[in-house]
Amino acid sequence: MPHTPSPDLLKRLQKLLGPKGYTGDADAMAPWLTDWRGKYHGRAAAMLSPATTEEVAAVVRLCGEEGAALVPQGGNSGMVGGATPDASGTQLLLSLRRMNRIRSIDPAARLAVAEAGVILENFHHAALDHGMRFPLTLGGKGSATIGGLVSTNAGGTQVLRHGTMRALVAGIEAVLPDGRIFDGLAPLKKDNRGYDLKHLLCGAEGTLGIVTAACLRLVPAATSRATAWIGLASPGEALSLLCRLDAALGRQLEGFELIPHACLDAVLRHIPQTRAPLANDHPWYALVELAGDAGDDLETALQAALADALDSALIDDVVIAKNEAESEALWKLRDSISEAERADGPALQHDVSVPVDLMPRFIAEDPQRLSAAFPGVRTVSFGHLGDGNVHHHVQPPADVDGKAWLDTHGEDVSRLVYAHVLELGGSISAEHGIGQMKRDLLAELDSPARLAALRGVKAGLDPAGIFNPGKLIG
Amino acid sequence: MPHTPSPDLLKRLQKLLGPKGYTGDADAMAPWLTDWRGKYHGRAAAMLSPATTEEVAAVVRLCGEEGAALVPQGGNSGMVGGATPDASGTQLLLSLRRMNRIRSIDPAARLAVAEAGVILENFHHAALDHGMRFPLTLGGKGSATIGGLVSTNAGGTQVLRHGTMRALVAGIEAVLPDGRIFDGLAPLKKDNRGYDLKHLLCGAEGTLGIVTAACLRLVPAATSRATAWIGLASPGEALSLLCRLDAALGRQLEGFELIPHACLDAVLRHIPQTRAPLANDHPWYALVELAGDAGDDLETALQAALADALDSALIDDVVIAKNEAESEALWKLRDSISEAERADGPALQHDVSVPVDLMPRFIAEDPQRLSAAFPGVRTVSFGHLGDGNVHHHVQPPADVDGKAWLDTHGEDVSRLVYAHVLELGGSISAEHGIGQMKRDLLAELDSPARLAALRGVKAGLDPAGIFNPGKLIG
């Protein structure tokens, strides 16, 4: 168990990091002690903001001497409270935001080295300045940092083609719990020297190492795109369409988002300057995006593939964006779902995955199970069909006090959802991670074999438990 | 430290596994106690051949009670003695060969589940029967097993496009050192439930878990191929050519092998029915292969790209195979290099990697360093340029007793090679692993940070050290 940092330790940390790197001031720390959604609130003995990898290592060594707990934090935009300290006030918040240098960009090798505190959107721009693109993006791009994205193995809307963060990380630099610096930045395509620490640190939520920098893969900047909004009958048809498009356009297919009519309806009701893309309502929609080089005639290819799908009645209607502004308008509908839903009242959110081919079954059957157990609840599933990952939200019955109802029944509702996910071999956290939100859930629902292995790895690498205690399985 | 198995334990294992699954007979065990190259010789208290995952788990639990050591083995075709027990006679050889069932092949989902003992070549054939291809192949395909390929994160000649085994593993089933079965076979595209055990077990050489089955990715069977043999001046030109072909033909480029003239010369001298593909000798050659669908006109695309390269004098000459037989003849030249080299006398082999863009520099400078330190030695580098991985072989001076010279100087030669590799941020084992061959080398040369982390993981998962002791870092 980690210990309360002594006044002497705090003094040494303050001396090490200087005024820019150390604060114990409650007001200065406040913005970083609550997660962005305001769900988790913590306290900290101090906030440490080292500027270099060596400073991070020195911090870890000093804290290690006393067994003081460190909670690493990037942009504070996580979804599961993974970067929020506990309420004890004994933990030290370790902010990586000052480490915000892009150390190198090499367009020929298609690689860049970015420090942990680099904000995703800034990294996008820097890559574009070199004619390259970093093909991972998500809602929090204006605050999310490279270190946090690596540590949570972030996903987003381009996973279909480019994979999650894990697939884009060619190398990692991290400080380990013993205070040593692991320099694994060299982008080796083949390296069979035993256990792959890169993959181990990716998605470890700061419980095994403090990621200080990453070598990241770039792709040539896409110079053309084509976007379509499609009306169809069910997730089954959407999956068939996805398979067809993948066969016909594989290399260019970059996004495939599934959206139920209820979500579009909420967006149209709550979000200004939005309008329905198709003349008629359909039970479900698919938002499809192709990205390619200057030479690719994406629109013609997409038109041909979708005309086939219309002819065979696989889909019911379609509109293809005629220009960038129309593309943006279609994506705005997708990106506004969460905001519109919040305006509609409270909902219980589940970020789950199942094998892709079981997704239509899950989406069809889960609302039935929930309605049978909790009459009147409404369920919407939307998101990354091609990744086997939907955001599965359950709204209380229309005629009750929603918040009170969720306080009473929420846990049982989620239990039913997760049981169904596990029945299908799925995951209770597809892309958001475990953090503190799902820590107890993981301990309860995951297999004893896997839990024992996770605990073994944690104990082996961080025997004193000083890295992000209380998160994941700590 | 593991213990000698008691007579009682052996009796219980014998009873558990029956006559097909247990033998203590020296003659029956003999073929499996020496590696295929005859470099490593071991002894075993018994050979265990369980037929099911449950039997493997029962074996591990029984051995765990006494702390008896298990050495897992697949096709016994590894390169570093990783599957050969030590000489003590106290270890138990755990053969996975009886677990040779392909549990499922799903062409629509492009996935198959194969047990650990399935031989790679048989798996290739089974996939082809379903119109699919498993895109990893290597010299030992007739004996190498799925479990061994996963546990060594095997590479081969198609890594450029499809990645090493790690990239093809969608799920893993394994027995962990505590005797529990980890069922991670569900092919989830997104799963952020903490540490990725799949990636941890891949390449762990049986020191963390006994892989009993894997869910593997398939691709549609390639229906067309095009193969070219190219003469060029140096590895630098070869790398430029690779970049050009990747830009022009990316999706189809499947193989790019670099071959020095000395290797071709050895093949022509020693291997019957081989002939030089080009009229004149060139310092270096590249063997390029494209693979694609029925609709792709690969030959025309390859011709166009190579004509450009000829025009700009990037390459000096080229021949494109006119049919399957000519393709096979070109690949035979590449695949015969090791055999021809053996006929030429002893050589010291190094399987190393560096970042791709540093490879030409390594290939150019390393022979100079070696010649300066050991006058008269000859160095050849050949293989997977696009993966940053060459097989780097050093032959003794021509005028000495080669074997005796290597016995005296071999270790120092290798030390120089590895020091150079590390200087460039490379790996002392690109695709063959560590096993017993490079265990001490790893302990000496790898960074203290990484070694401590590897040891921590091992201690956390296998505190009694019963899985493959004496290998990797055990």
GROMACS .gro file of C-alpha atoms in nm, chain A residues 160 208 294 439:
model
    4
  160LEU     CA    1  -1.152   0.043  -3.894
  208LEU     CA    2   0.291  -0.014  -1.499
  294ALA     CA    3  -0.509   1.268  -5.505
  439ARG     CA    4  -1.235  -0.146  -1.145
   0.00000   0.00000   0.00000
